[in-house]
Amino acid sequence: MTTMTGTTQATRVIPGHAKPLWRRMLLTRESAIIGLLVLVVVVASVTVRGFGQPITLTYLLLDIAPILLIALPMTLIMVTGEIDLSVGSMVGLSSVVTGVAVQAGIPFEAAALIALLVGVVGGAFNGFLVTVVGLPSLAVTIGTLALFRGLAVGLLGTTAVTDFPETWTALAKARIAGTTIPYIMVPFLILLVVFVILLHFTPFGRGIYAIGLSKDAARFSGVDVERMKFILFVLAGLVAAFAGIFYTLRFGSARGDNATGLELQVIAAVVLGGVSVFGGRGALHGVVAAAVLIGVISSALRLANITSDVINIVTGVLLVLSVVAASVLNRLQQSRRRPGRPPRVAASTAT
């Protein structure tokens, strides 16, 4: 029997940090998605003819570039517990605005700036209805999804604008010298660094997580909830407009139906990447890995002569499974926390 003298000190251990660092880093949904991505790439390279060729990587990155771009602000929006379903329609609207402006004789550079301004206005409109009027973002962005698409189709009808400067259309599909990586990855990587710093290393990012966990608690902590949400919707509109300009140049065509359904692919990547649909949880590296995973699966299935309908089914199944898995894991974690369990105490020292 050990006799204790002096003062016994007990150290509380934060539950989230009770596990070793390597477990906290590796045993996460984001790490699982990255591992699954590596596995799918290896299997596809071995079993699908032509998948391992360099040109496949180029077209894969070109295909997923709009998803990767828009997923960045969408991640921040969904971490706050909101959503923006209008981004696909904004891609189409900015594409049409660019085409109409060029068709009217405006230089492409000025037309692109006008399209970006339209994206800012559209995002601000969403943000105003959500933060000032107080409407739910789901209802608002369903409405603006139809509104922006209707404007795009109304401006061009069933026609298309294809007369764009060859310099810009070639650049949209060009690869960085000596590599198979298209130039569009450069602005994406710049934006990725900006959004990673913003979300994970600034008070603004901490406020985003706080809003997702509890809006009231965030307000009591001094977070300007409405202002932050408004900024995020504006960013989503701006980035979607930029993606629309790229989309236009890549295919050399401005049409009212460009990027139809793109918002579902973006949301699938964000949710599959570990962002909670209820807010308060998520990380950008998981979202990027999920977007690439969806692109890799789609590319491999197309090379295997699988129809687009099957590809959509596979994407939908992945999305449903990710939501179900998150729910199951959350229930398991809650069941392990027995009510009334005392806090963990570090070993006492005797003198």
Short mmCIF file of C-alpha atoms in Angstrom, two decimals:
data_model
loop_
_atom_site.label_atom_id
_atom_site.label_comp_id
_atom_site.label_asym_id
_atom_site.label_seq_id
_atom_site.Cartn_x
_atom_site.Cartn_y
_atom_site.Cartn_z
CA MET A 1 0.00 0.00 0.00
CA THR A 2 1.36 3.41 -1.00
CA THR A 3 1.02 6.35 1.37
CA MET A 4 0.22 9.67 -0.26
CA THR A 5 1.56 12.88 1.24
CA GLY A 6 1.51 16.43 0.04
CA THR A 7 -0.80 17.66 -2.66
CA THR A 8 -2.11 15.34 -5.36
CA GLN A 9 -2.40 17.05 -8.70
CA ALA A 10 -4.91 15.85 -11.30
CA THR A 11 -4.61 16.78 -14.92
CA ARG A 12 -7.72 16.86 -17.06
CA VAL A 13 -7.32 15.46 -20.53
CA ILE A 14 -9.36 16.97 -23.36
CA PRO A 15 -11.36 14.04 -24.85
CA GLY A 16 -10.39 14.90 -28.41
CA HIS A 17 -6.69 14.80 -27.46
CA ALA A 18 -6.74 11.69 -25.28
CA LYS A 19 -5.66 9.51 -28.22
CA PRO A 20 -2.11 9.51 -29.59
CA LEU A 21 -1.29 12.11 -32.23
CA TRP A 22 -0.82 9.53 -34.99
CA ARG A 23 -4.33 8.19 -34.39
CA ARG A 24 -5.81 11.68 -34.45
CA MET A 25 -4.00 12.39 -37.72
CA LEU A 26 -4.58 9.10 -39.53
CA LEU A 27 -7.86 7.70 -38.22
CA THR A 28 -10.10 10.38 -39.74
CA ARG A 29 -12.59 10.52 -42.59
CA GLU A 30 -10.21 12.73 -44.54
CA SER A 31 -7.40 10.20 -44.24
CA ALA A 32 -9.78 7.42 -45.26
CA ILE A 33 -10.73 9.34 -48.41
CA ILE A 34 -7.08 9.91 -49.28
CA GLY A 35 -6.35 6.21 -48.75
CA LEU A 36 -9.34 5.25 -50.90
CA LEU A 37 -8.15 7.64 -53.61
CA VAL A 38 -4.71 6.01 -53.68
CA LEU A 39 -6.31 2.55 -53.84
CA VAL A 40 -8.66 3.50 -56.69
CA VAL A 41 -5.79 5.05 -58.69
CA VAL A 42 -3.67 1.91 -58.30
CA VAL A 43 -6.53 -0.43 -59.24
CA ALA A 44 -7.59 1.72 -62.22
CA SER A 45 -4.01 1.96 -63.48
CA VAL A 46 -3.73 -1.84 -63.45
CA THR A 47 -7.18 -2.82 -64.72
CA VAL A 48 -8.34 0.02 -67.02
CA ARG A 49 -6.60 0.30 -70.34
CA GLY A 50 -5.20 3.77 -71.00
CA PHE A 51 -5.82 5.11 -67.50
CA GLY A 52 -2.13 5.33 -66.66
CA GLN A 53 -1.27 7.43 -69.72
CA PRO A 54 -0.15 11.04 -69.09
CA ILE A 55 -2.91 12.48 -71.29
CA THR A 56 -5.49 10.93 -68.95
CA LEU A 57 -4.21 13.04 -66.05
CA THR A 58 -4.48 16.20 -68.17
CA TYR A 59 -8.11 15.61 -69.09
CA LEU A 60 -8.92 14.45 -65.57
CA LEU A 61 -7.67 17.73 -64.10
CA LEU A 62 -9.45 19.76 -66.79
CA ASP A 63 -12.71 17.94 -66.01
CA ILE A 64 -12.58 18.42 -62.25
CA ALA A 65 -11.11 21.95 -62.24
CA PRO A 66 -14.52 23.70 -61.91
CA ILE A 67 -15.48 21.30 -59.10
CA LEU A 68 -12.20 21.89 -57.28
CA LEU A 69 -12.53 25.66 -57.60
CA ILE A 70 -16.13 25.94 -56.40
CA ALA A 71 -15.63 23.35 -53.64
CA LEU A 72 -13.28 25.76 -51.84
CA PRO A 73 -15.88 28.42 -50.88
CA MET A 74 -18.61 25.77 -50.70
CA THR A 75 -16.64 24.03 -47.93
CA LEU A 76 -16.59 27.20 -45.85
CA ILE A 77 -20.30 27.81 -46.44
CA MET A 78 -21.25 24.27 -45.42
CA VAL A 79 -19.04 24.37 -42.33
CA THR A 80 -21.23 27.26 -41.15
CA GLY A 81 -24.27 25.03 -41.63
CA GLU A 82 -25.48 26.77 -44.81
CA ILE A 83 -25.48 25.68 -48.47
CA ASP A 84 -25.36 27.28 -51.93
CA LEU A 85 -27.16 25.34 -54.67
CA SER A 86 -26.93 28.18 -57.20
CA VAL A 87 -23.22 27.80 -58.06
CA GLY A 88 -23.81 25.64 -61.16
CA SER A 89 -26.28 28.15 -62.55
CA MET A 90 -23.83 30.97 -61.79
CA VAL A 91 -21.21 29.13 -63.85
CA GLY A 92 -23.69 29.07 -66.74
CA LEU A 93 -24.70 32.71 -66.26
CA SER A 94 -21.11 33.98 -66.15
CA SER A 95 -20.37 31.92 -69.27
CA VAL A 96 -23.30 33.53 -71.11
CA VAL A 97 -22.40 37.04 -69.90
CA THR A 98 -18.85 36.55 -71.18
CA GLY A 99 -20.15 35.31 -74.53
CA VAL A 100 -22.71 38.07 -74.98
CA ALA A 101 -20.16 40.75 -74.08
CA VAL A 102 -17.60 39.37 -76.55
CA GLN A 103 -20.31 39.10 -79.20
CA ALA A 104 -21.11 42.79 -78.63
CA GLY A 105 -17.52 43.72 -79.45
CA ILE A 106 -16.17 44.10 -75.91
CA PRO A 107 -12.58 42.82 -75.49
CA PHE A 108 -12.44 39.43 -73.80
CA GLU A 109 -10.53 40.74 -70.77
CA ALA A 110 -13.24 43.34 -70.08
CA ALA A 111 -15.96 40.74 -70.72
CA ALA A 112 -14.37 38.44 -68.14
CA LEU A 113 -14.31 41.27 -65.57
CA ILE A 114 -18.00 41.90 -66.21
CA ALA A 115 -18.71 38.19 -65.66
CA LEU A 116 -16.77 38.26 -62.38
CA LEU A 117 -18.80 41.30 -61.29
CA VAL A 118 -21.99 39.40 -62.09
CA GLY A 119 -20.73 36.59 -59.85
CA VAL A 120 -20.12 39.05 -56.99
CA VAL A 121 -23.61 40.56 -57.42
CA GLY A 122 -25.23 37.11 -57.54
CA GLY A 123 -23.37 35.98 -54.43
CA ALA A 124 -24.25 39.22 -52.64
CA PHE A 125 -27.91 38.70 -53.55
CA ASN A 126 -27.83 35.24 -51.97
CA GLY A 127 -26.02 36.60 -48.94
CA PHE A 128 -28.49 39.46 -48.53
CA LEU A 129 -31.52 37.15 -48.57
CA VAL A 130 -29.90 34.76 -46.08
CA THR A 131 -28.29 37.20 -43.65
CA VAL A 132 -30.45 40.34 -43.83
CA VAL A 133 -33.88 39.00 -44.76
CA GLY A 134 -33.26 35.87 -42.69
CA LEU A 135 -34.40 33.25 -45.21
CA PRO A 136 -32.97 29.70 -45.12
CA SER A 137 -30.08 29.25 -47.55
CA LEU A 138 -31.55 26.03 -48.97
CA ALA A 139 -34.73 27.79 -50.09
CA VAL A 140 -32.90 30.91 -51.26
CA THR A 141 -30.35 29.12 -53.42
CA ILE A 142 -32.92 26.75 -54.91
CA GLY A 143 -34.68 29.89 -56.07
CA THR A 144 -31.56 31.57 -57.40
CA LEU A 145 -30.51 28.31 -59.06
CA ALA A 146 -33.62 28.66 -61.23
CA LEU A 147 -33.23 32.45 -61.50
CA PHE A 148 -29.62 32.47 -62.68
CA ARG A 149 -30.25 29.60 -65.11
CA GLY A 150 -33.32 31.36 -66.45
CA LEU A 151 -31.32 34.54 -67.03
CA ALA A 152 -28.59 32.56 -68.81
CA VAL A 153 -31.04 30.81 -71.12
CA GLY A 154 -32.99 34.01 -71.65
CA LEU A 155 -29.92 35.94 -72.80
CA LEU A 156 -28.85 33.42 -75.43
CA GLY A 157 -31.83 31.15 -75.95
CA THR A 158 -30.78 28.00 -77.80
CA THR A 159 -27.87 29.69 -79.57
CA ALA A 160 -24.21 29.61 -78.58
CA VAL A 161 -21.30 32.03 -78.80
CA THR A 162 -18.11 30.41 -80.05
CA ASP A 163 -16.02 33.34 -81.27
CA PHE A 164 -13.43 33.70 -78.50
CA PRO A 165 -9.76 34.74 -78.82
CA GLU A 166 -7.69 31.70 -79.74
CA THR A 167 -4.96 32.77 -77.33
CA TRP A 168 -7.28 32.39 -74.36
CA THR A 169 -9.00 29.19 -75.50
CA ALA A 170 -5.60 27.59 -76.11
CA LEU A 171 -4.36 28.71 -72.69
CA ALA A 172 -7.39 27.15 -70.97
CA LYS A 173 -6.38 23.73 -72.34
CA ALA A 174 -2.60 24.20 -72.33
CA ARG A 175 -0.25 22.31 -70.04
CA ILE A 176 2.58 23.66 -67.95
CA ALA A 177 5.82 23.22 -69.90
CA GLY A 178 7.37 19.80 -69.35
CA THR A 179 4.39 18.43 -67.43
CA THR A 180 0.93 16.97 -68.01
CA ILE A 181 -0.65 19.47 -65.59
CA PRO A 182 -2.93 22.11 -67.16
CA TYR A 183 -2.43 25.78 -66.34
CA ILE A 184 -5.80 26.00 -64.58
CA MET A 185 -4.18 24.20 -61.65
CA VAL A 186 -2.05 27.29 -60.95
CA PRO A 187 -4.94 29.58 -59.94
CA PHE A 188 -6.55 26.63 -58.15
CA LEU A 189 -3.44 26.03 -56.04
CA ILE A 190 -3.20 29.74 -55.24
CA LEU A 191 -6.84 29.78 -54.14
CA LEU A 192 -6.34 26.55 -52.20
CA VAL A 193 -3.51 28.10 -50.18
CA VAL A 194 -5.62 31.22 -49.53
CA PHE A 195 -8.66 29.23 -48.38
CA VAL A 196 -6.59 26.82 -46.27
CA ILE A 197 -4.99 29.74 -44.43
CA LEU A 198 -8.34 31.48 -44.13
CA LEU A 199 -10.19 28.45 -42.71
CA HIS A 200 -7.54 26.74 -40.63
CA PHE A 201 -5.13 29.46 -39.48
CA THR A 202 -7.07 32.67 -38.88
CA PRO A 203 -9.65 33.99 -36.40
CA PHE A 204 -12.04 34.26 -39.38
CA GLY A 205 -11.79 30.49 -39.87
CA ARG A 206 -12.31 29.81 -36.18
CA GLY A 207 -15.42 31.95 -36.40
CA ILE A 208 -16.66 29.81 -39.31
CA TYR A 209 -16.40 26.66 -37.20
CA ALA A 210 -18.00 28.42 -34.25
CA ILE A 211 -21.00 29.44 -36.37
CA GLY A 212 -21.43 25.85 -37.55
CA LEU A 213 -21.36 24.51 -33.99
CA SER A 214 -23.69 27.14 -32.52
CA LYS A 215 -24.73 30.47 -34.00
CA ASP A 216 -25.81 31.83 -30.63
CA ALA A 217 -22.58 30.83 -28.92
CA ALA A 218 -20.61 32.38 -31.80
CA ARG A 219 -22.50 35.66 -31.37
CA PHE A 220 -21.81 35.68 -27.63
CA SER A 221 -18.13 35.12 -28.46
CA GLY A 222 -18.09 38.28 -30.57
CA VAL A 223 -18.40 36.68 -34.02
CA ASP A 224 -20.33 38.77 -36.55
CA VAL A 225 -22.32 35.82 -37.91
CA GLU A 226 -24.28 37.66 -40.61
CA ARG A 227 -21.25 39.52 -41.94
CA MET A 228 -19.17 36.36 -42.21
CA LYS A 229 -21.91 34.45 -44.00
CA PHE A 230 -22.44 37.34 -46.41
CA ILE A 231 -18.72 37.34 -47.28
CA LEU A 232 -18.77 33.59 -47.90
CA PHE A 233 -21.72 33.79 -50.31
CA VAL A 234 -19.98 36.60 -52.20
CA LEU A 235 -16.82 34.47 -52.44
CA ALA A 236 -18.87 31.53 -53.74
CA GLY A 237 -20.41 33.70 -56.45
CA LEU A 238 -17.03 35.15 -57.44
CA VAL A 239 -15.28 31.76 -57.67
CA ALA A 240 -18.25 30.24 -59.55
CA ALA A 241 -18.04 33.08 -62.08
CA PHE A 242 -14.32 32.44 -62.52
CA ALA A 243 -15.07 28.75 -63.05
CA GLY A 244 -17.66 29.78 -65.65
CA ILE A 245 -15.06 31.76 -67.59
CA PHE A 246 -12.72 28.77 -67.57
CA TYR A 247 -15.57 26.47 -68.60
CA THR A 248 -16.35 28.76 -71.54
CA LEU A 249 -12.75 28.90 -72.74
CA ARG A 250 -12.10 25.20 -72.28
CA PHE A 251 -15.01 24.19 -74.50
CA GLY A 252 -14.89 27.33 -76.64
CA SER A 253 -18.61 27.83 -76.25
CA ALA A 254 -20.93 30.00 -74.17
CA ARG A 255 -24.35 28.37 -73.76
CA GLY A 256 -27.22 28.86 -71.38
CA ASP A 257 -27.12 25.22 -70.29
CA ASN A 258 -23.39 25.13 -69.51
CA ALA A 259 -22.52 23.34 -66.24
CA THR A 260 -26.05 22.07 -65.61
CA GLY A 261 -25.97 19.86 -62.51
CA LEU A 262 -22.46 20.93 -61.50
CA GLU A 263 -23.68 22.01 -58.06
CA LEU A 264 -24.54 18.39 -57.20
CA GLN A 265 -21.01 17.25 -58.03
CA VAL A 266 -19.57 20.02 -55.88
CA ILE A 267 -21.78 19.15 -52.91
CA ALA A 268 -20.99 15.46 -53.35
CA ALA A 269 -17.25 16.24 -53.16
CA VAL A 270 -17.68 18.45 -50.09
CA VAL A 271 -19.81 15.95 -48.15
CA LEU A 272 -17.73 12.96 -49.22
CA GLY A 273 -14.65 14.90 -48.10
CA GLY A 274 -15.82 14.93 -44.51
CA VAL A 275 -17.75 18.19 -44.15
CA SER A 276 -20.79 17.74 -41.91
CA VAL A 277 -24.10 18.66 -43.51
CA PHE A 278 -25.06 20.15 -40.13
CA GLY A 279 -21.96 22.37 -39.98
CA GLY A 280 -19.10 22.72 -37.53
CA ARG A 281 -16.83 20.08 -39.05
CA GLY A 282 -14.68 19.67 -42.15
CA ALA A 283 -11.26 20.23 -43.67
CA LEU A 284 -10.18 21.30 -47.14
CA HIS A 285 -7.67 18.49 -47.74
CA GLY A 286 -10.47 15.94 -47.43
CA VAL A 287 -12.67 17.89 -49.86
CA VAL A 288 -9.90 18.15 -52.45
CA ALA A 289 -9.17 14.41 -52.15
CA ALA A 290 -12.88 13.63 -52.54
CA ALA A 291 -13.20 15.80 -55.66
CA VAL A 292 -10.19 14.07 -57.21
CA LEU A 293 -11.61 10.67 -56.19
CA ILE A 294 -14.91 11.38 -57.94
CA GLY A 295 -12.99 12.53 -61.02
CA VAL A 296 -10.76 9.44 -61.03
CA ILE A 297 -13.76 7.10 -60.76
CA SER A 298 -15.60 8.94 -63.55
CA SER A 299 -12.53 8.93 -65.79
CA ALA A 300 -11.84 5.22 -65.21
CA LEU A 301 -15.46 4.27 -65.89
CA ARG A 302 -15.55 6.31 -69.10
CA LEU A 303 -12.36 4.63 -70.32
CA ALA A 304 -14.01 1.29 -69.51
CA ASN A 305 -16.93 2.31 -71.78
CA ILE A 306 -19.38 2.71 -68.90
CA THR A 307 -22.29 5.06 -69.62
CA SER A 308 -22.73 8.40 -67.89
CA ASP A 309 -25.90 7.15 -66.16
CA VAL A 310 -23.88 4.48 -64.35
CA ILE A 311 -21.26 7.08 -63.42
CA ASN A 312 -23.99 9.25 -61.86
CA ILE A 313 -25.28 6.23 -59.93
CA VAL A 314 -21.79 5.49 -58.58
CA THR A 315 -21.35 9.13 -57.52
CA GLY A 316 -24.74 9.10 -55.81
CA VAL A 317 -23.96 5.85 -53.99
CA LEU A 318 -20.67 7.30 -52.74
CA LEU A 319 -22.47 10.38 -51.45
CA VAL A 320 -25.15 8.36 -49.64
CA LEU A 321 -22.55 6.02 -48.14
CA SER A 322 -20.49 8.94 -46.88
CA VAL A 323 -23.51 10.47 -45.12
CA VAL A 324 -24.54 7.11 -43.64
CA ALA A 325 -20.98 6.36 -42.50
CA ALA A 326 -20.72 9.76 -40.80
CA SER A 327 -23.99 9.14 -38.97
CA VAL A 328 -22.95 5.65 -37.84
CA LEU A 329 -19.55 6.84 -36.62
CA ASN A 330 -21.17 9.70 -34.71
CA ARG A 331 -23.57 7.28 -32.97
CA LEU A 332 -20.71 4.95 -32.07
CA GLN A 333 -18.72 7.82 -30.57
CA GLN A 334 -21.71 8.98 -28.54
CA SER A 335 -22.42 5.46 -27.27
CA ARG A 336 -18.85 5.19 -25.95
CA ARG A 337 -19.30 8.31 -23.83
CA ARG A 338 -21.07 6.81 -20.84
CA PRO A 339 -23.14 9.41 -18.94
CA GLY A 340 -21.62 10.48 -15.67
CA ARG A 341 -18.18 9.21 -16.60
CA PRO A 342 -15.57 11.14 -14.61
CA PRO A 343 -12.81 13.00 -16.49
CA ARG A 344 -9.60 11.17 -17.10
CA VAL A 345 -6.93 11.87 -14.49
CA ALA A 346 -3.21 11.65 -14.97
CA ALA A 347 -1.12 9.47 -12.64
CA SER A 348 -0.56 11.04 -9.23
CA THR A 349 2.85 11.60 -7.75
CA ALA A 350 3.72 10.92 -4.12
CA THR A 351 6.33 12.66 -2.08
#
